[in-house]
GROMACS .gro file of C-alpha atoms in nm:
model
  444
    1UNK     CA    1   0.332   0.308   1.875
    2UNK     CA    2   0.489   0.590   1.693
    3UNK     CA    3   0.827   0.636   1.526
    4UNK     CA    4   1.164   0.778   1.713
    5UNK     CA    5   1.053   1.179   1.669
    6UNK     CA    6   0.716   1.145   1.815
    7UNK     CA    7   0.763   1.413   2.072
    8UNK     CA    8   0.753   1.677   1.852
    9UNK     CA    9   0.518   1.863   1.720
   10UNK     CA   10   0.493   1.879   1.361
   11UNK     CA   11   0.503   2.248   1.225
   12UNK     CA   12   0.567   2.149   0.854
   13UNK     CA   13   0.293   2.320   0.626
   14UNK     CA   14   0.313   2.043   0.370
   15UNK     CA   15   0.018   1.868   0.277
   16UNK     CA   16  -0.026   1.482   0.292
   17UNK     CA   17  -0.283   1.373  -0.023
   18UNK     CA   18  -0.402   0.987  -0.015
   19UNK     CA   19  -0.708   0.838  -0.166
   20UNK     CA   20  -0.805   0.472  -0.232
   21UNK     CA   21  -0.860   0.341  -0.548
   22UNK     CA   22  -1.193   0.063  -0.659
   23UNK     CA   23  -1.287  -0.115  -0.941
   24UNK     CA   24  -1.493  -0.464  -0.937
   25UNK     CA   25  -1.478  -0.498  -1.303
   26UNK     CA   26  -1.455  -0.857  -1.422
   27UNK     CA   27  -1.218  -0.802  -1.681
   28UNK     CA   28  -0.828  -0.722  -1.610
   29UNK     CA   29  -0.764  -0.466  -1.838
   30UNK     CA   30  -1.053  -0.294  -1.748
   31UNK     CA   31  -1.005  -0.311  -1.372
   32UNK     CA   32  -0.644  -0.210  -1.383
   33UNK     CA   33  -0.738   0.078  -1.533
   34UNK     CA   34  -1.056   0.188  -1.323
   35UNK     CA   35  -0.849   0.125  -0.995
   36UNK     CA   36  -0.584   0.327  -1.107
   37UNK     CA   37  -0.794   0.621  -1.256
   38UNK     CA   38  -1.048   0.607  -0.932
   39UNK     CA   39  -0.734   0.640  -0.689
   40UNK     CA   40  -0.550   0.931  -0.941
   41UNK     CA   41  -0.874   1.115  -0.941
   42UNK     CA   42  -0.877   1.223  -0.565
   43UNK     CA   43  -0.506   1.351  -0.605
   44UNK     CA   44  -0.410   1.720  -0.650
   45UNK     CA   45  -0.077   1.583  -0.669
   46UNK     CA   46   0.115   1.301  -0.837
   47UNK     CA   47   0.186   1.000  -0.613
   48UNK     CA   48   0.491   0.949  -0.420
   49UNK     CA   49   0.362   0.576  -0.402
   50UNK     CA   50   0.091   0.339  -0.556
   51UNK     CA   51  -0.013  -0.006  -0.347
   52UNK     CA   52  -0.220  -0.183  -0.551
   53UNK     CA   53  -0.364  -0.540  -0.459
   54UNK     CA   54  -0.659  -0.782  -0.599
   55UNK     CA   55  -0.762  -1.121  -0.554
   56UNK     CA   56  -0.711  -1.405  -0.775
   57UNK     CA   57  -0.980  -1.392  -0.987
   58UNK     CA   58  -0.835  -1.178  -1.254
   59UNK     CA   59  -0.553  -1.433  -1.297
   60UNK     CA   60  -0.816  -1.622  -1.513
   61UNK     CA   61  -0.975  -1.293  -1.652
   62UNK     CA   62  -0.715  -1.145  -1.829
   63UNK     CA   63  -0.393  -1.221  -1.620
   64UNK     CA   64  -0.256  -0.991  -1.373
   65UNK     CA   65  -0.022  -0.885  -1.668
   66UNK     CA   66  -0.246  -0.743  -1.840
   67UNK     CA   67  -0.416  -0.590  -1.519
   68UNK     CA   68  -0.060  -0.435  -1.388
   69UNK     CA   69  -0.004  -0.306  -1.724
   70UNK     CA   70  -0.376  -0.126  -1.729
   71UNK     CA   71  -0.225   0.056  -1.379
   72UNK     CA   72   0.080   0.174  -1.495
   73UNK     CA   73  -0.012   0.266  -1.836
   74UNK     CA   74  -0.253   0.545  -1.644
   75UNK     CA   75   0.004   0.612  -1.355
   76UNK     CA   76   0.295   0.889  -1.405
   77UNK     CA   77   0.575   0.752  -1.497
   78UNK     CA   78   0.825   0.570  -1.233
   79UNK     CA   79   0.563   0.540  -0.938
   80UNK     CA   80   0.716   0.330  -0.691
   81UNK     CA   81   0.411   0.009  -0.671
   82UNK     CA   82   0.408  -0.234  -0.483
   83UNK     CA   83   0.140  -0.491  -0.406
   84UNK     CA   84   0.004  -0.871  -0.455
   85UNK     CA   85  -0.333  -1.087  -0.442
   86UNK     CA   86  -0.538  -1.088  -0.117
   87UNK     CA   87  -0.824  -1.264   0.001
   88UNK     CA   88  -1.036  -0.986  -0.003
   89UNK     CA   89  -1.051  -0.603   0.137
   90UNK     CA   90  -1.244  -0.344   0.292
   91UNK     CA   91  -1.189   0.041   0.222
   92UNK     CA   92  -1.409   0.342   0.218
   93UNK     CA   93  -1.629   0.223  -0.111
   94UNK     CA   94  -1.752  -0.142   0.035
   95UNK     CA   95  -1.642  -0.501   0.159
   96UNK     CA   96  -1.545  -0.730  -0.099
   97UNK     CA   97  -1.406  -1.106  -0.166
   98UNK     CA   98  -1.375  -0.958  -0.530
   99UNK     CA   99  -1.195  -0.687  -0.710
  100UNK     CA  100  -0.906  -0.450  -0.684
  101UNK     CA  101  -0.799  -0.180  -0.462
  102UNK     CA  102  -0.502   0.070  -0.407
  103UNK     CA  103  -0.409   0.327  -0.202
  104UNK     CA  104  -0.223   0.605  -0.346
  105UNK     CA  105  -0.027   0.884  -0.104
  106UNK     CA  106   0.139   1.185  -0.200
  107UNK     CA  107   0.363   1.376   0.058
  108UNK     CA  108   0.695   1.628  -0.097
  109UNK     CA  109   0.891   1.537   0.259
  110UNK     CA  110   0.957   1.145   0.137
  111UNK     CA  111   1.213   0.963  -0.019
  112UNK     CA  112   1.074   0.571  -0.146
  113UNK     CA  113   1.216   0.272  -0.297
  114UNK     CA  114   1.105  -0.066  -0.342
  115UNK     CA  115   1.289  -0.387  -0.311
  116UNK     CA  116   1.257  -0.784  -0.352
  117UNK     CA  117   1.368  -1.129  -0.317
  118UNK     CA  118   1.267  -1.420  -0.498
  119UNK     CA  119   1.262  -1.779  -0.379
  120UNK     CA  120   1.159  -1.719  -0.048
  121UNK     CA  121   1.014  -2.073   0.034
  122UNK     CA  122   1.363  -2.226  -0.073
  123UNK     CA  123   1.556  -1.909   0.086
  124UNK     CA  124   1.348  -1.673   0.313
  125UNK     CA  125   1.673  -1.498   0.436
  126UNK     CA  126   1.850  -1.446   0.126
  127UNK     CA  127   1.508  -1.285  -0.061
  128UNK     CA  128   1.520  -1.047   0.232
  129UNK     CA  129   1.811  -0.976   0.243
  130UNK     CA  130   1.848  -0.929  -0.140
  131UNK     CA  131   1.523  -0.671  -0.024
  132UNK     CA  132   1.653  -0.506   0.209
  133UNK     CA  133   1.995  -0.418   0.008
  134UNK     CA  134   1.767  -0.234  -0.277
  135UNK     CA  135   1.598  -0.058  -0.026
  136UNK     CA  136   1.901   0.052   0.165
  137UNK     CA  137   2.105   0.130  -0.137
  138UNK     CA  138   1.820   0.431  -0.252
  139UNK     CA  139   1.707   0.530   0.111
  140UNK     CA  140   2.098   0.547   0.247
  141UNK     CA  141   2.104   0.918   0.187
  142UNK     CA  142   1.776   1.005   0.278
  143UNK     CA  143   1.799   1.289   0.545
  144UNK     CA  144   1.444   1.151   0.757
  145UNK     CA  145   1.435   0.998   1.041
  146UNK     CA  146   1.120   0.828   1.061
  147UNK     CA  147   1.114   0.516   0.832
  148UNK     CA  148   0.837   0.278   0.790
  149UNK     CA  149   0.854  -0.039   0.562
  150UNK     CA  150   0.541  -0.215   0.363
  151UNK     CA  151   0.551  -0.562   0.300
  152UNK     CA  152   0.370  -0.855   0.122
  153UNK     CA  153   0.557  -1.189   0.082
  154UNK     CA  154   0.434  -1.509  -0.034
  155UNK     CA  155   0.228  -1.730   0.100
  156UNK     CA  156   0.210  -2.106   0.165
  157UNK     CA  157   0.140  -2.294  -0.156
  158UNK     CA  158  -0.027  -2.636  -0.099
  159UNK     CA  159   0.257  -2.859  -0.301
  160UNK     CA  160   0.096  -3.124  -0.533
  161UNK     CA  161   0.277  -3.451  -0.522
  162UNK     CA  162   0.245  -3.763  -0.724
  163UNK     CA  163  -0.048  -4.051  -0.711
  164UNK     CA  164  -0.119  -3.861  -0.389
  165UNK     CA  165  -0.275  -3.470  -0.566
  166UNK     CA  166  -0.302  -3.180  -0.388
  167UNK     CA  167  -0.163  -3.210  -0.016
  168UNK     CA  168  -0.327  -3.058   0.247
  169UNK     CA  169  -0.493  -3.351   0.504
  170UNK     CA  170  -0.318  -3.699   0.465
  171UNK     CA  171  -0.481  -3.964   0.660
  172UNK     CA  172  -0.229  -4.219   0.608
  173UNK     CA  173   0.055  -4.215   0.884
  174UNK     CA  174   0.302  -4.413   0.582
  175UNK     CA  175   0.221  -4.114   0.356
  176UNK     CA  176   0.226  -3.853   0.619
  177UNK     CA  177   0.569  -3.976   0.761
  178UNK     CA  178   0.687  -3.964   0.379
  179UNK     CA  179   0.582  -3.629   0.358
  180UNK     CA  180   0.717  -3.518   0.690
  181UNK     CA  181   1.027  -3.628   0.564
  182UNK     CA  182   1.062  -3.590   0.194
  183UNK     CA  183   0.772  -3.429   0.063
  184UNK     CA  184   0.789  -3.098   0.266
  185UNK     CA  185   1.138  -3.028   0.325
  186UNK     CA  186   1.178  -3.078  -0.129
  187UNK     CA  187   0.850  -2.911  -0.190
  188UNK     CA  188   1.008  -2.530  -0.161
  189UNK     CA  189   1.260  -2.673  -0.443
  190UNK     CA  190   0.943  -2.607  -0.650
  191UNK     CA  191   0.784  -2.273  -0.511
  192UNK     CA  192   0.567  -2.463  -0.294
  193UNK     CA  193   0.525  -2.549   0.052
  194UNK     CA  194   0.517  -2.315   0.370
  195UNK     CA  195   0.567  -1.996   0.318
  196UNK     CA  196   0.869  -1.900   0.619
  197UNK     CA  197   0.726  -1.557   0.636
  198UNK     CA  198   0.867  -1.562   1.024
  199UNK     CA  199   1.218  -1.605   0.858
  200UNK     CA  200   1.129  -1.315   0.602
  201UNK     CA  201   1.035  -1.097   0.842
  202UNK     CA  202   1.306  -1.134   1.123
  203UNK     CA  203   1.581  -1.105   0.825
  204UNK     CA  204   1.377  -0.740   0.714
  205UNK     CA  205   1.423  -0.656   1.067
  206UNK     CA  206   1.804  -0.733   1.068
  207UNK     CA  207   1.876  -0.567   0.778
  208UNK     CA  208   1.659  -0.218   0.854
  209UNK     CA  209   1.641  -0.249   1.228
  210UNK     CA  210   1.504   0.146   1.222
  211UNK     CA  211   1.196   0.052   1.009
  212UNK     CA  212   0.849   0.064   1.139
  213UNK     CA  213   0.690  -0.237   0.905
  214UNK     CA  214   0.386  -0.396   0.828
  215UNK     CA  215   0.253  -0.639   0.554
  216UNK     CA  216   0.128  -1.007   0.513
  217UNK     CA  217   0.121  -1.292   0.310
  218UNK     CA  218   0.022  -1.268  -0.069
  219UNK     CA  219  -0.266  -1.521  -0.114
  220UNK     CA  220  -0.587  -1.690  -0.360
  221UNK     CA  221  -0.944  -1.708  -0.239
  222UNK     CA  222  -0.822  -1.972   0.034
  223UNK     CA  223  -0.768  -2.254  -0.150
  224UNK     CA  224  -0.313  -2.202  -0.130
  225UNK     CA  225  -0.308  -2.326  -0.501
  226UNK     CA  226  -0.107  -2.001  -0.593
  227UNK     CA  227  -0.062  -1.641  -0.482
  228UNK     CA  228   0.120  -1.349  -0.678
  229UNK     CA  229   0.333  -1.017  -0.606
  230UNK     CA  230   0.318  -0.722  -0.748
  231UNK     CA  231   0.627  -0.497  -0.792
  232UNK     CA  232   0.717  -0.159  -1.101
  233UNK     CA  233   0.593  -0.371  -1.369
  234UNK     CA  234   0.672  -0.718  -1.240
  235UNK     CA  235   0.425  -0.991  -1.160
  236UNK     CA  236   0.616  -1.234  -0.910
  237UNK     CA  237   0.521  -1.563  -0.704
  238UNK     CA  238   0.729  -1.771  -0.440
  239UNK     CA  239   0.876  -1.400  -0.325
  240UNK     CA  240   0.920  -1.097  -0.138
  241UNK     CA  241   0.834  -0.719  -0.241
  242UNK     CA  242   0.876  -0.409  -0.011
  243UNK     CA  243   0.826  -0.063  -0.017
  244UNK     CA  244   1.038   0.151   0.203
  245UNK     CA  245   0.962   0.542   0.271
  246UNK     CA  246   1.184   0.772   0.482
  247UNK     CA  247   0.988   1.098   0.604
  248UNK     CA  248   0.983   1.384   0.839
  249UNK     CA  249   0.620   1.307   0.977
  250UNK     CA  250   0.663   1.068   1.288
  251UNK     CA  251   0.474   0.666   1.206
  252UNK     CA  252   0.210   0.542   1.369
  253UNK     CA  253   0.188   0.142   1.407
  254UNK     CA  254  -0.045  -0.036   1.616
  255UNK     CA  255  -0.184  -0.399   1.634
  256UNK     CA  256  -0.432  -0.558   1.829
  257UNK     CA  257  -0.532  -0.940   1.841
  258UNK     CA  258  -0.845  -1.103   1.894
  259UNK     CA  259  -0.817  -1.400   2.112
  260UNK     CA  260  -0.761  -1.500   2.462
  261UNK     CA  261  -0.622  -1.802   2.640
  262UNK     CA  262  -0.790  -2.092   2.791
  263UNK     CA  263  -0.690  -2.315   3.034
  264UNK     CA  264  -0.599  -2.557   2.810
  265UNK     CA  265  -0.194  -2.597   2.740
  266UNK     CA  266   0.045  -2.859   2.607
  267UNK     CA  267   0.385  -2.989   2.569
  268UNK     CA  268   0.560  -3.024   2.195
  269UNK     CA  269   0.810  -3.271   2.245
  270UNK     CA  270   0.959  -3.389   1.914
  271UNK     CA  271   0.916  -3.107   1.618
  272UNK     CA  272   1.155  -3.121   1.283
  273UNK     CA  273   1.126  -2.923   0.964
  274UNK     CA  274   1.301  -2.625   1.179
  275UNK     CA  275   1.002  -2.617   1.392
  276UNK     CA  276   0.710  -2.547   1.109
  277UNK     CA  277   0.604  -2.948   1.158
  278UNK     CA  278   0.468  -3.081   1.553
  279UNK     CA  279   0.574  -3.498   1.552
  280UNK     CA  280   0.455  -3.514   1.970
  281UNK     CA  281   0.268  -3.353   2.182
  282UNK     CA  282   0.292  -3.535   2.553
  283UNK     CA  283   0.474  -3.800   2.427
  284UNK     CA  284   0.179  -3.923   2.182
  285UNK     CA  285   0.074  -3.859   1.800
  286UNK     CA  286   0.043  -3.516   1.743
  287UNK     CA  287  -0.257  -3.526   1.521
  288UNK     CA  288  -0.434  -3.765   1.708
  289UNK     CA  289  -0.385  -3.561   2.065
  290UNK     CA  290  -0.472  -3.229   1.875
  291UNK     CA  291  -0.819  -3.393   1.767
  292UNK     CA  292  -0.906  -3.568   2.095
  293UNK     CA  293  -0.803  -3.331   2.339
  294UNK     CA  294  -0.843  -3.020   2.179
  295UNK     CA  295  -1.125  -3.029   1.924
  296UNK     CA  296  -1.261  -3.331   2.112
  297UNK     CA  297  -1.334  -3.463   1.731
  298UNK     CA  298  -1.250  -3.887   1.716
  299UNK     CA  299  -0.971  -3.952   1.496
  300UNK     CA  300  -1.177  -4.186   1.320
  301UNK     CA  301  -1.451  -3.910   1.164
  302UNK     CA  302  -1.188  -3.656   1.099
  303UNK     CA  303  -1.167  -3.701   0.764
  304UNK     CA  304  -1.568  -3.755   0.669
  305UNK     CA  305  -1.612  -3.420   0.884
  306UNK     CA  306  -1.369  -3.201   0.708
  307UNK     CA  307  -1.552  -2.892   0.672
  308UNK     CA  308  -1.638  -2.911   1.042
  309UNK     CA  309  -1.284  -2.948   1.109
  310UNK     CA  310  -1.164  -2.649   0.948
  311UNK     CA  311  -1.446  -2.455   1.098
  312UNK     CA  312  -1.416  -2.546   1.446
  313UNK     CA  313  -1.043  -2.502   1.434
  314UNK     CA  314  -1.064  -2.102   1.329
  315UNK     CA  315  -1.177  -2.070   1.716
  316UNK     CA  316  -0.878  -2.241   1.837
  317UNK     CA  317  -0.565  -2.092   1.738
  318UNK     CA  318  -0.257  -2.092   1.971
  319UNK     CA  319  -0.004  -1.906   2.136
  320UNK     CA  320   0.362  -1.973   2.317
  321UNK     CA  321   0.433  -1.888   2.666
  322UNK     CA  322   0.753  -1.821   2.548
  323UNK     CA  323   0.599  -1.576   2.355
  324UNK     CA  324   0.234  -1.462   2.358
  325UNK     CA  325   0.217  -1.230   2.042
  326UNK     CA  326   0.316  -1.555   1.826
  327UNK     CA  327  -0.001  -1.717   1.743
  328UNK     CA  328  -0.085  -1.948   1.512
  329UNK     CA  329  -0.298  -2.226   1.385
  330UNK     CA  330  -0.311  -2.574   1.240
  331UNK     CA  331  -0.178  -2.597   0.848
  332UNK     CA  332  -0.294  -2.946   0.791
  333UNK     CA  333  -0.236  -3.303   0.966
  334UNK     CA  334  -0.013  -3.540   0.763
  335UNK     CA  335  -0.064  -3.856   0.958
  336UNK     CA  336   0.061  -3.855   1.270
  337UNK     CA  337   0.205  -3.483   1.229
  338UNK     CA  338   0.088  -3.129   1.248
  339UNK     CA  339   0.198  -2.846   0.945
  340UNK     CA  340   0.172  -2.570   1.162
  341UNK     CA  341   0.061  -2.257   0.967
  342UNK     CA  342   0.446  -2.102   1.081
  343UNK     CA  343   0.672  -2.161   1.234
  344UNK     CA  344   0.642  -2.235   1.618
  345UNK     CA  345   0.807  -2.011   1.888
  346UNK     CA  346   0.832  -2.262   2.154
  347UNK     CA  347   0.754  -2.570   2.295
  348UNK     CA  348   0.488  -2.446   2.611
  349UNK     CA  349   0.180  -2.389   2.382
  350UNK     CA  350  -0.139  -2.254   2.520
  351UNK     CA  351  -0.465  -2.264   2.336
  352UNK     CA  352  -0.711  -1.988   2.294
  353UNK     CA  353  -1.016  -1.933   2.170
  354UNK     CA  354  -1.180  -1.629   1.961
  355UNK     CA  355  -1.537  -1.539   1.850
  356UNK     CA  356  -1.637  -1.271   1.606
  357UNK     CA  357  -1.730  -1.035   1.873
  358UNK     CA  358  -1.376  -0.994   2.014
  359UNK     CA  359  -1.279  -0.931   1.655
  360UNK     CA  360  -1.505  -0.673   1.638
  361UNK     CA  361  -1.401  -0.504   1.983
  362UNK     CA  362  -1.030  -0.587   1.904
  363UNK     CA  363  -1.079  -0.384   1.533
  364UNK     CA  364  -1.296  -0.102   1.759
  365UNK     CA  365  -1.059  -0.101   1.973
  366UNK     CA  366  -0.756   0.009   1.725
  367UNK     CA  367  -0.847   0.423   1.671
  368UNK     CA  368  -0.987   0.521   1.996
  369UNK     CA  369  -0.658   0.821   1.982
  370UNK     CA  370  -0.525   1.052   1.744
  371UNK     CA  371  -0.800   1.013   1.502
  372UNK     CA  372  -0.827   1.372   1.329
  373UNK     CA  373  -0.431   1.332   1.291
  374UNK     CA  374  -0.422   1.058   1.019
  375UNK     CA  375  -0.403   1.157   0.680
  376UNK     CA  376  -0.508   0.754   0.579
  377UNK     CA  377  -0.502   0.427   0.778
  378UNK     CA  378  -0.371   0.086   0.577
  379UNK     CA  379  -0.461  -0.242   0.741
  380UNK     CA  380  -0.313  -0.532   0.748
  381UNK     CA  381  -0.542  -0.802   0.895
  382UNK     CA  382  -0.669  -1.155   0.896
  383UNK     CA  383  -0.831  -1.326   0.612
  384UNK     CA  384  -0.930  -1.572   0.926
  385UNK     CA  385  -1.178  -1.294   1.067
  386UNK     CA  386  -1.386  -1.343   0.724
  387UNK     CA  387  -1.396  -1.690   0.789
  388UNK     CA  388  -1.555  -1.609   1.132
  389UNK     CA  389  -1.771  -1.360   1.092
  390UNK     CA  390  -1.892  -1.446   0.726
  391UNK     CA  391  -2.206  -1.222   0.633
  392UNK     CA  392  -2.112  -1.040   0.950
  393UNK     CA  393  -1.779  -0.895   0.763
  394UNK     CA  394  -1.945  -0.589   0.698
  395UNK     CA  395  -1.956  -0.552   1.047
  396UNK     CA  396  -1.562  -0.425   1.017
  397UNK     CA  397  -1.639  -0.166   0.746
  398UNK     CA  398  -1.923  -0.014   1.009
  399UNK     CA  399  -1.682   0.036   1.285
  400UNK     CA  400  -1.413   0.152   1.004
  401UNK     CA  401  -1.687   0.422   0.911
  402UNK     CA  402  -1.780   0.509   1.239
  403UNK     CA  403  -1.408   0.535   1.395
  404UNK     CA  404  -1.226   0.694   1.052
  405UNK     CA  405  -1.499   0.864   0.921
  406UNK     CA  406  -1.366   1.049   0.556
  407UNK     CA  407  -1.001   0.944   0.601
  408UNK     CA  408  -0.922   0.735   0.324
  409UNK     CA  409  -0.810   0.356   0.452
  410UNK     CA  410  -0.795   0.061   0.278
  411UNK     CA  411  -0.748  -0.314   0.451
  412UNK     CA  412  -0.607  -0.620   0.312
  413UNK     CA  413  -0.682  -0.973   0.392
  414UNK     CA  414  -0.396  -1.151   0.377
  415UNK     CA  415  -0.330  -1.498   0.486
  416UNK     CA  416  -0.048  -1.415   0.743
  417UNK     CA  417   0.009  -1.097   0.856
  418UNK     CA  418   0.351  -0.961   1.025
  419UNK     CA  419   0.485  -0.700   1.214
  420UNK     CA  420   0.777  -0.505   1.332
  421UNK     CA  421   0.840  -0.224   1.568
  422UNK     CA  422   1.233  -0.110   1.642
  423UNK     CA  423   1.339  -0.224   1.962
  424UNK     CA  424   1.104  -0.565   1.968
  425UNK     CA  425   1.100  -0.902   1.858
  426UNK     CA  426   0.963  -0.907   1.479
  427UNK     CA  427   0.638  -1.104   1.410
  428UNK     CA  428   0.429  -1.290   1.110
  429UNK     CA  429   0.120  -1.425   1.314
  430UNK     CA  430  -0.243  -1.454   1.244
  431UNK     CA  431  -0.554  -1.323   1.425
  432UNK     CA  432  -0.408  -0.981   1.421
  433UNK     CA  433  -0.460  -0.636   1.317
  434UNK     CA  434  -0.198  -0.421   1.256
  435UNK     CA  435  -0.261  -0.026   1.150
  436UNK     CA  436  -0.001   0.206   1.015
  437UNK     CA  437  -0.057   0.582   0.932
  438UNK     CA  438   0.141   0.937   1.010
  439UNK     CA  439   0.083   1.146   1.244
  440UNK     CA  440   0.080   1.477   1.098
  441UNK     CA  441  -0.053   1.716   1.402
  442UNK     CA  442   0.197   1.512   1.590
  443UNK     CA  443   0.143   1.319   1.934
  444UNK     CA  444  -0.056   1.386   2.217
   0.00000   0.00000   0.00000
């Protein structure tokens, strides 16, 4: 997909600049400033824009204070930055669960500003809307057409509740009804809980219905014990940040997802928590219907097979016949109930099935046009295909290599990823891959 003047050829002599910036230094400090140096080092220009991300670790080697501060002590002065922790990445330099990465894009025919909300688990629409009015208030007078919006917004926190710990699988139905009912809806009173990037996103998309956008969810190493966002020289959690660029070069935006349906479907018939929790499916227990019928598992072993659980489930994700580019998985069971991972988008589910090689042709399948006309590629795509694929990751970087070539790219790994394209509905899914780029020979 490509932004409102893709029929026209671009005759602007301009040049785009972009490089990606690496460091897998242990130490904060030193990593801030290696990634910022590396990415600075490929410009001829200064940056119009920095997006820097990194994965938890440095949060206990250094602090991401320390590492943002590294960045922006070697970056010119007033570089719109945006960015948060991810899961892991995979750029021109390597595929890692460790380290930090930017990409860094220079281009005279662009206005940018950045934007964010905080409290997004107690507030989704308010932190996006909050956003959106920075963004708007800078970009307003920009005289581009073509508008494209970067993400990354928080991610579910697993909420920690008294006697009970860390709450992710609850056995008891006592507990998991209290939860259902108390727990969850009060946990976002204290940054925790589901993340409502689905509300974030569709409020983004109200407020800048012309912007092309793309981003995920801010996450750890997997565990949803905390996640961070990065914005100027702002570390954040529990929000929103967004960068924003008008520009005369038309956008490119294209996703692809990697599963298929089976023939297996269901019925939700009682849901609450504004649709993020499942209470029936058929008329019976949720939990217990989701582990008999679908994962075929006994109720009874669930919770000595754990591991097996959460690794048969990344086959089995789901979609809505309502709508098929929703799709989703299974949170965590809290007795009788399902958390879904977001929030539903209707009650006719079907369940599908993935396996790493339709991730692989899905990824393949991204940049088969227009390839010699991207100036850079950024990624936003599931953390869930690691999980899959494991020591076969490096299976994404090959095909990256092989389809990109030297254009720089960088992708992310978030947790959720979401989407937006003018004129459709607005998305925050998993098991997708969305790409966005310019297209600077224009479209053929």
């Amino acid at each position: 997909m490509v932004g409102r003047d893709a029929k026209l050829n671009i005759r602007n002599n301009s040049k785009i600049d972009a490089s990606i910036g690496f460091s897998r230094k242990w130490d904060a400090q030193e990593a801030g400033r290696e990634v910022a140096q590396s990415a600075l080092k490929k410009l001829e220009t200064p940056p119009s824009f920095f997006l820097l991300f990194s994965t938890i670790h440095y949060k206990d080697h250094g602090g991401f204070q320390e590492f943002l501060s590294a960045v922006l002590d070697v970056l010119p002065e007033g570089t719109p930055l945006i960015g948060g922790t991810i899961a892991g990445f995979i750029n021109n330099y390597g595929c890692y669960a460790r380290g930090a990465t930017a990409l860094a894009v220079s281009y005279p025919n662009m206005d940018v500003a950045v934007g964010y909300g905080i409290r997004t688990k107690r507030n989704p629409k308010k932190a996006a809307r909050n956003c959106a009015d920075m963004i708007r208030k800078e970009l307003e007078k920009s005289p581009y057409k073509n508008k494209f919006l970067i993400n990354m917004i928080s991610a579910p926190i697993i909420p920690k509740i008294p006697f009970i710990g860390d709450v992710n699988n609850v056995k008891s139905r006592i507990s998991g009804a209290m939860l259902t009912h108390i727990g969850m809806p009060i946990a976002h009173y204290f940054g925790t809980g589901i993340g409502k990037e689905q509300d974030v996103i569709e409020q983004l998309a109200v407020s800048l219905p012309e912007y092309y956008m793309i981003g995920g969810s801010s996450v750890d190493d997997g565990r949803m014990l905390s996640n961070y966002q990065f914005i100027g020289d702002n570390i954040l959690t529990n929000s929103v940040t967004a960068l924003a660029c008008s520009t005369d070069i038309p956008v490119f935006l294209k996703a692809q997802i990697a599963v298929h349906k089976t023939e297996k479907k269901f019925k939700i018939t009682d849901s609450t928590y504004h649709g993020y929790i499942v209470k029936k499916i058929e008329g019976k227990s949720a939990s217990n219907y989701f582990l008999k019928e679908i994962l075929e598992i006994p109720p009874e072993l669930f919770y000595t097979l754990g591991p097996f659980y959460y690794k048969t489930s990344d086959y089995f994700p789901m979609t809505f016949e309502e709508n098929n580019e929703h799709v989703l998985g299974v949170g965590s069971l809290l007795g009788n109930n399902i958390l879904l991972s977001h929030k539903m988008a209707g009650k006719n589910v079907v369940m599908c099935t993935t396996n790493g090689n339709e991730i692989l042709q899905a990824i393949d399948s991204l940049f088969l046009d227009n390839i010699k006309a991207f100036p850079f590629i950024f990624i936003s795509s599931s953390t869930i295909y690691s999980f899959i694929l494991r020591n076969k990751t490096i299976k994404i970087k090959d095909i990256l290599d092989k389809q990109l070539g030297d254009i720089p790219y960088l992708m992310i790994q978030p947790i959720i990823e979401n989407i937006y394209i003018p004129g459709k509905k607005p998305v925050a899914r998993a098991y997708s891959t969305n790409a966005l780029s310019f297209l600077m020979d224009g479209v053929r």
